């Protein structure tokens, strides 16, 4: 059996883990969540969620990966063959996310090119939906492939393939040593210029002005935990794979804390970057910030281009913003791809190069459907179900299994043995109670909401075909492949890690 790779340096691992955690959601989701949930007051539940859920879960995953030295399926199979399916559930979720996440990166690549001439014109909304996406009326009307998006998708897959194909140290680590400093540099330059704009202070006031009455709402606390969970790449195989390449004497606790703190710090920077621009935009249009604020795709490809049109030196702002989106997207995509590739290597016992070719080829083919006229609608449905159920269920089952049915105390001792500072009973309490309760609450709330009314007002047929059927595919695939041996190296059950009943 080939020797498992390791990271070239501690900084290389931290940058790669941060690169995975920092993604498009930090830039276009976090600022809106803060604005919508009490402004500065939201930071209280956000930091509570970071300390009570984000850091404990990250330490757990770093510890599992470093201890069992494998991808998610191998880790759970090493503990008990009966639990290998959980790893494949998480891998299937990662695969699906990869196939549509790459298309959003492709949009950003196209807009990066357009930003040199403000090619989206004076009506960015009409341009985005009609001229750029050629959006279909329903998800069931596929439409034709949009070749600029297709070409950019191919470019993003190629970049990701080269990073993963060349290995952990020479590919992934090297790429993130370029991407992460570049991303922070771009954001700092944007902020420095954005804060000088008239109205920027008003925008920041709208973002951070505290409404402490919001702290009495359960939804605000749920959104805080949800934002922490979604933005850290925990619960769906990525951090398990990355930490499996850590050397034996790695400081797990410090590494986890640094990853979480840097990710959350970047989210704060993103809020300043976005709302300084929205404040300027509101001033120029003579409206309150509340009338221009948005999140997600609308913020990135409609609101911000509209604001950029109004700015002095629009080329500078446009290039900085969309290059930042591309870099943030690619660093996250590389990590998602590595989670799947590492599992293929472990399961089929093939070389990294062969596993990279297999996955990237299949992923590219599947992602083509999201480059068609119905791509945004399909993406919207699939993303909703994969994130609200696929990611959350995988994380919930993992945390319950490891914290309640495995030797969590033994894992704590293993983690502490190589860490500068130690975790104790509070760490175990967070994992056994706080994290499962919050994840369970979110899963149940999402399920009730989707049963009561179709998400986004889509038809029953579209919701079933692209929503619930996606979860069914994840279930069938994970259960089936877990019972297939192929050329999989046999791993004896590590009964010592399972709690005796």
GROMACS .gro file of C-alpha atoms in nm:
model
  501
    1UNK     CA    1   0.000   0.000   0.000
    2UNK     CA    2   0.137   0.343  -0.097
    3UNK     CA    3   0.247   0.583   0.172
    4UNK     CA    4  -0.007   0.857   0.238
    5UNK     CA    5   0.099   1.209   0.145
    6UNK     CA    6   0.146   1.481   0.405
    7UNK     CA    7   0.131   1.858   0.392
    8UNK     CA    8   0.459   2.031   0.326
    9UNK     CA    9   0.416   2.274   0.614
   10UNK     CA   10   0.175   2.376   0.885
   11UNK     CA   11   0.106   2.705   0.709
   12UNK     CA   12   0.028   2.513   0.391
   13UNK     CA   13  -0.236   2.307   0.570
   14UNK     CA   14  -0.390   2.611   0.742
   15UNK     CA   15  -0.411   2.801   0.413
   16UNK     CA   16  -0.571   2.499   0.243
   17UNK     CA   17  -0.824   2.452   0.525
   18UNK     CA   18  -0.901   2.825   0.524
   19UNK     CA   19  -0.929   2.812   0.145
   20UNK     CA   20  -1.191   2.541   0.178
   21UNK     CA   21  -1.386   2.725   0.447
   22UNK     CA   22  -1.377   3.063   0.273
   23UNK     CA   23  -1.607   3.050  -0.025
   24UNK     CA   24  -1.876   3.240  -0.207
   25UNK     CA   25  -2.108   3.218   0.094
   26UNK     CA   26  -1.872   3.429   0.305
   27UNK     CA   27  -1.894   3.709   0.051
   28UNK     CA   28  -2.258   3.707  -0.052
   29UNK     CA   29  -2.441   3.534   0.236
   30UNK     CA   30  -2.284   3.645   0.564
   31UNK     CA   31  -2.334   4.023   0.522
   32UNK     CA   32  -2.704   3.978   0.445
   33UNK     CA   33  -2.752   3.736   0.737
   34UNK     CA   34  -2.601   3.994   0.973
   35UNK     CA   35  -2.817   4.273   0.829
   36UNK     CA   36  -3.135   4.065   0.847
   37UNK     CA   37  -3.082   3.933   1.201
   38UNK     CA   38  -3.023   4.234   1.422
   39UNK     CA   39  -2.708   4.387   1.277
   40UNK     CA   40  -2.432   4.414   1.535
   41UNK     CA   41  -2.645   4.224   1.787
   42UNK     CA   42  -2.626   3.918   1.558
   43UNK     CA   43  -2.254   3.895   1.630
   44UNK     CA   44  -2.338   3.773   1.981
   45UNK     CA   45  -2.512   3.448   1.872
   46UNK     CA   46  -2.263   3.422   1.586
   47UNK     CA   47  -1.962   3.415   1.819
   48UNK     CA   48  -2.148   3.184   2.059
   49UNK     CA   49  -2.209   2.946   1.767
   50UNK     CA   50  -1.844   2.973   1.665
   51UNK     CA   51  -1.722   2.880   2.014
   52UNK     CA   52  -1.989   2.622   2.099
   53UNK     CA   53  -2.023   2.450   1.761
   54UNK     CA   54  -1.774   2.565   1.499
   55UNK     CA   55  -1.450   2.514   1.689
   56UNK     CA   56  -1.555   2.188   1.868
   57UNK     CA   57  -1.675   2.031   1.540
   58UNK     CA   58  -1.360   2.143   1.356
   59UNK     CA   59  -1.138   1.994   1.628
   60UNK     CA   60  -1.339   1.671   1.605
   61UNK     CA   61  -1.295   1.640   1.228
   62UNK     CA   62  -0.925   1.733   1.237
   63UNK     CA   63  -0.878   1.470   1.509
   64UNK     CA   64  -1.063   1.197   1.317
   65UNK     CA   65  -0.876   1.266   0.995
   66UNK     CA   66  -0.536   1.280   1.162
   67UNK     CA   67  -0.604   0.963   1.366
   68UNK     CA   68  -0.750   0.737   1.097
   69UNK     CA   69  -0.554   0.871   0.798
   70UNK     CA   70  -0.822   0.839   0.534
   71UNK     CA   71  -1.112   0.986   0.341
   72UNK     CA   72  -1.455   1.000   0.504
   73UNK     CA   73  -1.565   0.651   0.389
   74UNK     CA   74  -1.237   0.497   0.504
   75UNK     CA   75  -1.258   0.668   0.843
   76UNK     CA   76  -1.610   0.545   0.916
   77UNK     CA   77  -1.532   0.202   0.770
   78UNK     CA   78  -1.224   0.180   0.994
   79UNK     CA   79  -1.445   0.242   1.296
   80UNK     CA   80  -1.713  -0.002   1.179
   81UNK     CA   81  -1.784  -0.141   0.833
   82UNK     CA   82  -2.154  -0.086   0.902
   83UNK     CA   83  -2.095   0.290   0.907
   84UNK     CA   84  -1.908   0.325   0.578
   85UNK     CA   85  -2.233   0.442   0.415
   86UNK     CA   86  -2.215   0.766   0.613
   87UNK     CA   87  -1.886   0.856   0.448
   88UNK     CA   88  -2.031   0.789   0.105
   89UNK     CA   89  -2.338   0.999   0.185
   90UNK     CA   90  -2.106   1.290   0.258
   91UNK     CA   91  -1.903   1.219  -0.056
   92UNK     CA   92  -2.214   1.211  -0.272
   93UNK     CA   93  -2.323   1.545  -0.126
   94UNK     CA   94  -1.979   1.687  -0.205
   95UNK     CA   95  -1.997   1.554  -0.560
   96UNK     CA   96  -2.333   1.716  -0.624
   97UNK     CA   97  -2.220   2.048  -0.477
   98UNK     CA   98  -1.909   2.039  -0.697
   99UNK     CA   99  -2.113   1.998  -1.015
  100UNK     CA  100  -2.312   2.319  -0.969
  101UNK     CA  101  -2.067   2.524  -0.760
  102UNK     CA  102  -1.829   2.521  -1.057
  103UNK     CA  103  -2.092   2.690  -1.275
  104UNK     CA  104  -2.124   2.980  -1.031
  105UNK     CA  105  -1.746   3.016  -1.057
  106UNK     CA  106  -1.791   3.016  -1.434
  107UNK     CA  107  -2.038   3.305  -1.406
  108UNK     CA  108  -1.779   3.494  -1.200
  109UNK     CA  109  -1.510   3.424  -1.461
  110UNK     CA  110  -1.735   3.566  -1.734
  111UNK     CA  111  -1.817   3.870  -1.522
  112UNK     CA  112  -1.447   3.923  -1.448
  113UNK     CA  113  -1.394   3.960  -1.822
  114UNK     CA  114  -1.705   4.179  -1.857
  115UNK     CA  115  -1.587   4.405  -1.573
  116UNK     CA  116  -1.313   4.555  -1.791
  117UNK     CA  117  -1.582   4.723  -2.002
  118UNK     CA  118  -1.891   4.700  -1.775
  119UNK     CA  119  -2.025   4.464  -2.038
  120UNK     CA  120  -2.339   4.402  -1.835
  121UNK     CA  121  -2.467   4.744  -1.951
  122UNK     CA  122  -2.689   4.986  -1.764
  123UNK     CA  123  -2.948   4.725  -1.670
  124UNK     CA  124  -2.753   4.441  -1.503
  125UNK     CA  125  -3.071   4.255  -1.404
  126UNK     CA  126  -3.203   4.215  -1.757
  127UNK     CA  127  -2.854   4.137  -1.884
  128UNK     CA  128  -2.797   3.862  -1.627
  129UNK     CA  129  -3.124   3.678  -1.673
  130UNK     CA  130  -3.194   3.738  -2.042
  131UNK     CA  131  -2.867   3.805  -2.225
  132UNK     CA  132  -2.622   3.608  -2.012
  133UNK     CA  133  -2.817   3.310  -1.874
  134UNK     CA  134  -3.095   3.304  -2.138
  135UNK     CA  135  -3.303   3.182  -1.845
  136UNK     CA  136  -3.581   2.935  -1.916
  137UNK     CA  137  -3.928   2.985  -1.772
  138UNK     CA  138  -3.925   2.659  -1.574
  139UNK     CA  139  -3.662   2.407  -1.458
  140UNK     CA  140  -3.815   2.151  -1.691
  141UNK     CA  141  -3.740   2.361  -2.002
  142UNK     CA  142  -3.371   2.290  -2.035
  143UNK     CA  143  -3.291   2.526  -2.320
  144UNK     CA  144  -2.958   2.528  -2.500
  145UNK     CA  145  -2.606   2.529  -2.361
  146UNK     CA  146  -2.469   2.879  -2.305
  147UNK     CA  147  -2.124   2.848  -2.456
  148UNK     CA  148  -1.947   3.128  -2.264
  149UNK     CA  149  -2.061   2.965  -1.940
  150UNK     CA  150  -1.967   2.621  -2.071
  151UNK     CA  151  -1.618   2.739  -2.165
  152UNK     CA  152  -1.561   2.904  -1.825
  153UNK     CA  153  -1.689   2.588  -1.654
  154UNK     CA  154  -1.433   2.385  -1.848
  155UNK     CA  155  -1.160   2.630  -1.743
  156UNK     CA  156  -1.259   2.603  -1.374
  157UNK     CA  157  -1.260   2.223  -1.393
  158UNK     CA  158  -0.918   2.228  -1.560
  159UNK     CA  159  -0.771   2.450  -1.289
  160UNK     CA  160  -0.917   2.227  -1.018
  161UNK     CA  161  -0.801   1.911  -1.195
  162UNK     CA  162  -0.442   2.036  -1.219
  163UNK     CA  163  -0.434   2.123  -0.848
  164UNK     CA  164  -0.571   1.785  -0.736
  165UNK     CA  165  -0.388   1.578  -1.001
  166UNK     CA  166  -0.044   1.704  -0.895
  167UNK     CA  167  -0.091   1.606  -0.532
  168UNK     CA  168  -0.140   1.746  -0.185
  169UNK     CA  169   0.194   1.921  -0.150
  170UNK     CA  170   0.273   2.018  -0.510
  171UNK     CA  171  -0.083   2.093  -0.618
  172UNK     CA  172  -0.338   2.177  -0.347
  173UNK     CA  173  -0.096   2.334  -0.101
  174UNK     CA  174   0.085   2.535  -0.367
  175UNK     CA  175  -0.243   2.660  -0.516
  176UNK     CA  176  -0.373   2.781  -0.179
  177UNK     CA  177  -0.044   2.952  -0.098
  178UNK     CA  178  -0.119   3.166  -0.402
  179UNK     CA  179  -0.498   3.192  -0.376
  180UNK     CA  180  -0.537   3.285  -0.008
  181UNK     CA  181  -0.288   3.574   0.012
  182UNK     CA  182  -0.424   3.699  -0.321
  183UNK     CA  183  -0.783   3.684  -0.196
  184UNK     CA  184  -0.708   3.880   0.121
  185UNK     CA  185  -0.505   4.134  -0.076
  186UNK     CA  186  -0.793   4.189  -0.319
  187UNK     CA  187  -1.044   4.233  -0.037
  188UNK     CA  188  -0.820   4.474   0.156
  189UNK     CA  189  -0.766   4.688  -0.154
  190UNK     CA  190  -1.142   4.690  -0.223
  191UNK     CA  191  -1.220   4.786   0.137
  192UNK     CA  192  -0.955   5.060   0.147
  193UNK     CA  193  -1.104   5.223  -0.162
  194UNK     CA  194  -1.465   5.147  -0.073
  195UNK     CA  195  -1.447   5.313   0.268
  196UNK     CA  196  -1.349   5.640   0.097
  197UNK     CA  197  -1.676   5.648  -0.099
  198UNK     CA  198  -1.952   5.889   0.009
  199UNK     CA  199  -2.222   5.700   0.193
  200UNK     CA  200  -1.992   5.411   0.294
  201UNK     CA  201  -2.033   5.495   0.662
  202UNK     CA  202  -2.413   5.486   0.625
  203UNK     CA  203  -2.388   5.139   0.473
  204UNK     CA  204  -2.179   5.012   0.762
  205UNK     CA  205  -2.421   5.169   1.008
  206UNK     CA  206  -2.706   4.973   0.848
  207UNK     CA  207  -2.497   4.657   0.878
  208UNK     CA  208  -2.370   4.686   1.234
  209UNK     CA  209  -2.633   4.899   1.414
  210UNK     CA  210  -2.747   4.656   1.686
  211UNK     CA  211  -3.106   4.554   1.741
  212UNK     CA  212  -3.084   4.359   2.066
  213UNK     CA  213  -3.451   4.261   2.053
  214UNK     CA  214  -3.349   4.018   1.777
  215UNK     CA  215  -3.167   3.808   2.036
  216UNK     CA  216  -3.505   3.697   2.170
  217UNK     CA  217  -3.591   3.529   1.837
  218UNK     CA  218  -3.508   3.161   1.790
  219UNK     CA  219  -3.460   3.212   1.417
  220UNK     CA  220  -3.168   3.449   1.479
  221UNK     CA  221  -2.983   3.190   1.685
  222UNK     CA  222  -3.062   2.917   1.430
  223UNK     CA  223  -2.930   3.139   1.150
  224UNK     CA  224  -2.610   3.202   1.348
  225UNK     CA  225  -2.544   2.832   1.395
  226UNK     CA  226  -2.644   2.764   1.035
  227UNK     CA  227  -2.401   3.026   0.903
  228UNK     CA  228  -2.116   2.882   1.112
  229UNK     CA  229  -2.195   2.529   1.000
  230UNK     CA  230  -2.233   2.607   0.630
  231UNK     CA  231  -1.928   2.831   0.606
  232UNK     CA  232  -1.671   2.602   0.771
  233UNK     CA  233  -1.689   2.302   0.532
  234UNK     CA  234  -1.761   2.069   0.825
  235UNK     CA  235  -1.989   1.769   0.811
  236UNK     CA  236  -1.940   1.673   0.448
  237UNK     CA  237  -1.604   1.499   0.415
  238UNK     CA  238  -1.376   1.791   0.324
  239UNK     CA  239  -1.199   1.857   0.655
  240UNK     CA  240  -1.175   1.483   0.720
  241UNK     CA  241  -0.984   1.441   0.394
  242UNK     CA  242  -0.761   1.746   0.445
  243UNK     CA  243  -0.668   1.655   0.803
  244UNK     CA  244  -0.585   1.298   0.698
  245UNK     CA  245  -0.268   1.440   0.541
  246UNK     CA  246  -0.149   1.590   0.870
  247UNK     CA  247   0.172   1.454   1.025
  248UNK     CA  248   0.144   1.258   1.351
  249UNK     CA  249   0.256   1.539   1.580
  250UNK     CA  250   0.028   1.810   1.441
  251UNK     CA  251  -0.124   2.061   1.683
  252UNK     CA  252  -0.486   1.980   1.608
  253UNK     CA  253  -0.653   2.221   1.850
  254UNK     CA  254  -0.453   2.525   1.743
  255UNK     CA  255  -0.495   2.438   1.375
  256UNK     CA  256  -0.872   2.411   1.416
  257UNK     CA  257  -0.899   2.740   1.606
  258UNK     CA  258  -0.688   2.927   1.353
  259UNK     CA  259  -0.897   2.793   1.064
  260UNK     CA  260  -1.224   2.897   1.228
  261UNK     CA  261  -1.100   3.240   1.341
  262UNK     CA  262  -0.956   3.326   0.999
  263UNK     CA  263  -1.275   3.216   0.824
  264UNK     CA  264  -1.496   3.421   1.055
  265UNK     CA  265  -1.261   3.718   1.026
  266UNK     CA  266  -1.288   3.704   0.649
  267UNK     CA  267  -1.667   3.701   0.679
  268UNK     CA  268  -1.649   4.023   0.877
  269UNK     CA  269  -1.424   4.178   0.612
  270UNK     CA  270  -1.673   4.073   0.346
  271UNK     CA  271  -1.950   4.251   0.534
  272UNK     CA  272  -1.748   4.572   0.540
  273UNK     CA  273  -1.660   4.534   0.172
  274UNK     CA  274  -2.018   4.477   0.058
  275UNK     CA  275  -2.201   4.729   0.275
  276UNK     CA  276  -1.958   5.013   0.208
  277UNK     CA  277  -2.051   4.975  -0.159
  278UNK     CA  278  -2.423   4.939  -0.085
  279UNK     CA  279  -2.411   5.257   0.123
  280UNK     CA  280  -2.256   5.446  -0.168
  281UNK     CA  281  -2.510   5.297  -0.410
  282UNK     CA  282  -2.803   5.398  -0.186
  283UNK     CA  283  -2.669   5.753  -0.162
  284UNK     CA  284  -2.629   5.783  -0.538
  285UNK     CA  285  -2.983   5.659  -0.599
  286UNK     CA  286  -3.134   5.861  -0.313
  287UNK     CA  287  -3.286   5.559  -0.139
  288UNK     CA  288  -3.226   5.387   0.199
  289UNK     CA  289  -2.980   5.097   0.211
  290UNK     CA  290  -3.270   4.861   0.282
  291UNK     CA  291  -3.391   4.911  -0.077
  292UNK     CA  292  -3.064   4.802  -0.237
  293UNK     CA  293  -2.949   4.524  -0.004
  294UNK     CA  294  -2.967   4.167  -0.130
  295UNK     CA  295  -2.781   3.838  -0.099
  296UNK     CA  296  -2.665   3.541  -0.302
  297UNK     CA  297  -2.664   3.542  -0.679
  298UNK     CA  298  -2.865   3.865  -0.693
  299UNK     CA  299  -2.605   4.051  -0.487
  300UNK     CA  300  -2.307   3.927  -0.687
  301UNK     CA  301  -2.440   3.952  -1.041
  302UNK     CA  302  -2.709   4.223  -1.025
  303UNK     CA  303  -2.672   4.455  -0.725
  304UNK     CA  304  -2.292   4.485  -0.727
  305UNK     CA  305  -2.265   4.540  -1.105
  306UNK     CA  306  -2.531   4.812  -1.068
  307UNK     CA  307  -2.325   4.971  -0.790
  308UNK     CA  308  -2.002   4.936  -0.989
  309UNK     CA  309  -2.161   5.130  -1.276
  310UNK     CA  310  -2.207   5.424  -1.037
  311UNK     CA  311  -1.855   5.419  -0.896
  312UNK     CA  312  -1.548   5.620  -0.982
  313UNK     CA  313  -1.299   5.393  -1.164
  314UNK     CA  314  -1.555   5.114  -1.212
  315UNK     CA  315  -1.298   4.888  -1.378
  316UNK     CA  316  -1.095   4.872  -1.056
  317UNK     CA  317  -1.393   4.776  -0.840
  318UNK     CA  318  -1.529   4.530  -1.095
  319UNK     CA  319  -1.200   4.346  -1.145
  320UNK     CA  320  -1.125   4.334  -0.772
  321UNK     CA  321  -1.468   4.201  -0.679
  322UNK     CA  322  -1.507   3.934  -0.946
  323UNK     CA  323  -1.146   3.821  -0.922
  324UNK     CA  324  -1.206   3.776  -0.548
  325UNK     CA  325  -1.516   3.567  -0.627
  326UNK     CA  326  -1.321   3.350  -0.869
  327UNK     CA  327  -1.035   3.292  -0.624
  328UNK     CA  328  -1.268   3.219  -0.330
  329UNK     CA  329  -1.471   2.983  -0.546
  330UNK     CA  330  -1.174   2.791  -0.686
  331UNK     CA  331  -1.010   2.738  -0.345
  332UNK     CA  332  -1.334   2.587  -0.214
  333UNK     CA  333  -1.391   2.379  -0.526
  334UNK     CA  334  -1.044   2.228  -0.499
  335UNK     CA  335  -1.121   2.113  -0.145
  336UNK     CA  336  -1.457   1.963  -0.243
  337UNK     CA  337  -1.292   1.778  -0.530
  338UNK     CA  338  -1.013   1.648  -0.308
  339UNK     CA  339  -1.269   1.504  -0.065
  340UNK     CA  340  -1.414   1.292  -0.345
  341UNK     CA  341  -1.084   1.204  -0.513
  342UNK     CA  342  -0.932   1.084  -0.184
  343UNK     CA  343  -1.229   0.852  -0.132
  344UNK     CA  344  -1.188   0.707  -0.483
  345UNK     CA  345  -0.820   0.645  -0.411
  346UNK     CA  346  -0.904   0.466  -0.085
  347UNK     CA  347  -1.196   0.265  -0.225
  348UNK     CA  348  -1.059   0.159  -0.563
  349UNK     CA  349  -0.693   0.159  -0.458
  350UNK     CA  350  -0.595   0.351  -0.770
  351UNK     CA  351  -0.340   0.628  -0.821
  352UNK     CA  352  -0.423   0.991  -0.749
  353UNK     CA  353  -0.382   1.070  -1.117
  354UNK     CA  354  -0.633   0.809  -1.227
  355UNK     CA  355  -0.882   0.905  -0.955
  356UNK     CA  356  -0.855   1.273  -1.054
  357UNK     CA  357  -0.921   1.194  -1.420
  358UNK     CA  358  -1.221   0.974  -1.337
  359UNK     CA  359  -1.389   1.221  -1.107
  360UNK     CA  360  -1.318   1.543  -1.296
  361UNK     CA  361  -1.438   1.390  -1.623
  362UNK     CA  362  -1.764   1.270  -1.468
  363UNK     CA  363  -1.809   1.595  -1.276
  364UNK     CA  364  -1.757   1.806  -1.587
  365UNK     CA  365  -2.015   1.605  -1.782
  366UNK     CA  366  -2.276   1.634  -1.505
  367UNK     CA  367  -2.211   2.007  -1.457
  368UNK     CA  368  -2.300   2.070  -1.822
  369UNK     CA  369  -2.671   2.058  -1.733
  370UNK     CA  370  -2.621   2.370  -1.519
  371UNK     CA  371  -2.477   2.562  -1.816
  372UNK     CA  372  -2.810   2.545  -2.000
  373UNK     CA  373  -3.095   2.793  -1.998
  374UNK     CA  374  -3.254   2.624  -1.697
  375UNK     CA  375  -2.922   2.607  -1.513
  376UNK     CA  376  -2.997   2.870  -1.250
  377UNK     CA  377  -3.338   2.720  -1.169
  378UNK     CA  378  -3.196   2.368  -1.142
  379UNK     CA  379  -2.909   2.498  -0.932
  380UNK     CA  380  -3.149   2.677  -0.700
  381UNK     CA  381  -3.354   2.362  -0.630
  382UNK     CA  382  -3.060   2.122  -0.599
  383UNK     CA  383  -2.863   2.361  -0.379
  384UNK     CA  384  -3.160   2.408  -0.146
  385UNK     CA  385  -3.212   2.036  -0.090
  386UNK     CA  386  -2.845   1.940  -0.077
  387UNK     CA  387  -2.758   2.211   0.177
  388UNK     CA  388  -3.074   2.199   0.389
  389UNK     CA  389  -3.087   1.820   0.405
  390UNK     CA  390  -2.781   1.654   0.251
  391UNK     CA  391  -2.517   1.852   0.439
  392UNK     CA  392  -2.713   1.888   0.764
  393UNK     CA  393  -2.819   1.521   0.786
  394UNK     CA  394  -2.464   1.403   0.715
  395UNK     CA  395  -2.325   1.632   0.983
  396UNK     CA  396  -2.597   1.542   1.234
  397UNK     CA  397  -2.551   1.165   1.194
  398UNK     CA  398  -2.173   1.203   1.213
  399UNK     CA  399  -2.180   1.408   1.533
  400UNK     CA  400  -2.430   1.174   1.704
  401UNK     CA  401  -2.240   0.861   1.599
  402UNK     CA  402  -1.896   0.984   1.705
  403UNK     CA  403  -1.998   1.161   2.026
  404UNK     CA  404  -2.247   0.904   2.156
  405UNK     CA  405  -2.148   0.565   2.013
  406UNK     CA  406  -1.770   0.598   1.988
  407UNK     CA  407  -1.490   0.656   2.238
  408UNK     CA  408  -1.503   1.035   2.240
  409UNK     CA  409  -1.283   1.045   2.550
  410UNK     CA  410  -1.015   0.841   2.373
  411UNK     CA  411  -1.029   1.077   2.077
  412UNK     CA  412  -1.002   1.376   2.314
  413UNK     CA  413  -0.687   1.228   2.468
  414UNK     CA  414  -0.542   1.160   2.123
  415UNK     CA  415  -0.607   1.520   2.017
  416UNK     CA  416  -0.466   1.665   2.338
  417UNK     CA  417  -0.151   1.453   2.317
  418UNK     CA  418  -0.019   1.661   2.027
  419UNK     CA  419  -0.186   1.995   2.098
  420UNK     CA  420  -0.048   2.297   2.280
  421UNK     CA  421  -0.374   2.369   2.462
  422UNK     CA  422  -0.613   2.097   2.578
  423UNK     CA  423  -0.986   2.045   2.538
  424UNK     CA  424  -1.188   1.894   2.819
  425UNK     CA  425  -1.539   1.818   2.938
  426UNK     CA  426  -1.685   2.133   2.784
  427UNK     CA  427  -1.569   2.020   2.438
  428UNK     CA  428  -1.746   1.685   2.482
  429UNK     CA  429  -2.059   1.855   2.614
  430UNK     CA  430  -2.076   2.083   2.309
  431UNK     CA  431  -2.047   1.785   2.075
  432UNK     CA  432  -2.296   1.568   2.261
  433UNK     CA  433  -2.563   1.827   2.328
  434UNK     CA  434  -2.534   2.172   2.170
  435UNK     CA  435  -2.430   2.073   1.817
  436UNK     CA  436  -2.680   1.782   1.774
  437UNK     CA  437  -2.967   1.988   1.915
  438UNK     CA  438  -2.903   2.280   1.680
  439UNK     CA  439  -2.848   2.059   1.374
  440UNK     CA  440  -3.156   1.854   1.458
  441UNK     CA  441  -3.363   2.169   1.499
  442UNK     CA  442  -3.250   2.297   1.159
  443UNK     CA  443  -3.322   1.966   0.982
  444UNK     CA  444  -3.671   1.940   1.134
  445UNK     CA  445  -3.752   2.306   1.062
  446UNK     CA  446  -3.637   2.272   0.702
  447UNK     CA  447  -3.838   1.953   0.655
  448UNK     CA  448  -4.156   2.106   0.793
  449UNK     CA  449  -4.111   2.414   0.574
  450UNK     CA  450  -4.061   2.209   0.258
  451UNK     CA  451  -4.357   1.984   0.332
  452UNK     CA  452  -4.590   2.278   0.393
  453UNK     CA  453  -4.500   2.458   0.069
  454UNK     CA  454  -4.284   2.389  -0.233
  455UNK     CA  455  -3.953   2.571  -0.215
  456UNK     CA  456  -3.940   2.878  -0.438
  457UNK     CA  457  -4.290   2.817  -0.570
  458UNK     CA  458  -4.161   2.551  -0.811
  459UNK     CA  459  -4.396   2.283  -0.943
  460UNK     CA  460  -4.438   1.949  -0.767
  461UNK     CA  461  -4.272   1.773  -1.059
  462UNK     CA  462  -3.963   1.996  -1.047
  463UNK     CA  463  -3.930   1.964  -0.670
  464UNK     CA  464  -3.961   1.586  -0.682
  465UNK     CA  465  -3.727   1.538  -0.980
  466UNK     CA  466  -3.449   1.773  -0.875
  467UNK     CA  467  -3.502   1.801  -0.500
  468UNK     CA  468  -3.629   1.491  -0.323
  469UNK     CA  469  -3.493   1.261  -0.596
  470UNK     CA  470  -3.144   1.405  -0.538
  471UNK     CA  471  -3.161   1.296  -0.174
  472UNK     CA  472  -3.291   0.954  -0.280
  473UNK     CA  473  -2.995   0.914  -0.517
  474UNK     CA  474  -2.758   1.003  -0.233
  475UNK     CA  475  -2.920   0.736  -0.015
  476UNK     CA  476  -2.916   0.460  -0.277
  477UNK     CA  477  -2.559   0.537  -0.386
  478UNK     CA  478  -2.417   0.552  -0.034
  479UNK     CA  479  -2.584   0.229   0.075
  480UNK     CA  480  -2.489   0.044  -0.244
  481UNK     CA  481  -2.123   0.138  -0.272
  482UNK     CA  482  -2.065   0.078   0.098
  483UNK     CA  483  -2.143  -0.290   0.038
  484UNK     CA  484  -1.913  -0.317  -0.264
  485UNK     CA  485  -1.551  -0.415  -0.206
  486UNK     CA  486  -1.400  -0.356  -0.551
  487UNK     CA  487  -1.025  -0.342  -0.491
  488UNK     CA  488  -1.081  -0.172  -0.155
  489UNK     CA  489  -0.812  -0.243   0.099
  490UNK     CA  490  -0.978  -0.431   0.384
  491UNK     CA  491  -0.980  -0.233   0.704
  492UNK     CA  492  -1.045  -0.425   1.023
  493UNK     CA  493  -1.312  -0.283   1.246
  494UNK     CA  494  -1.156  -0.065   1.512
  495UNK     CA  495  -1.378  -0.198   1.788
  496UNK     CA  496  -1.162  -0.027   2.047
  497UNK     CA  497  -1.301   0.306   1.923
  498UNK     CA  498  -1.662   0.190   1.947
  499UNK     CA  499  -1.818   0.222   2.290
  500UNK     CA  500  -1.901  -0.110   2.451
  501UNK     CA  501  -2.272  -0.146   2.511
   0.00000   0.00000   0.00000
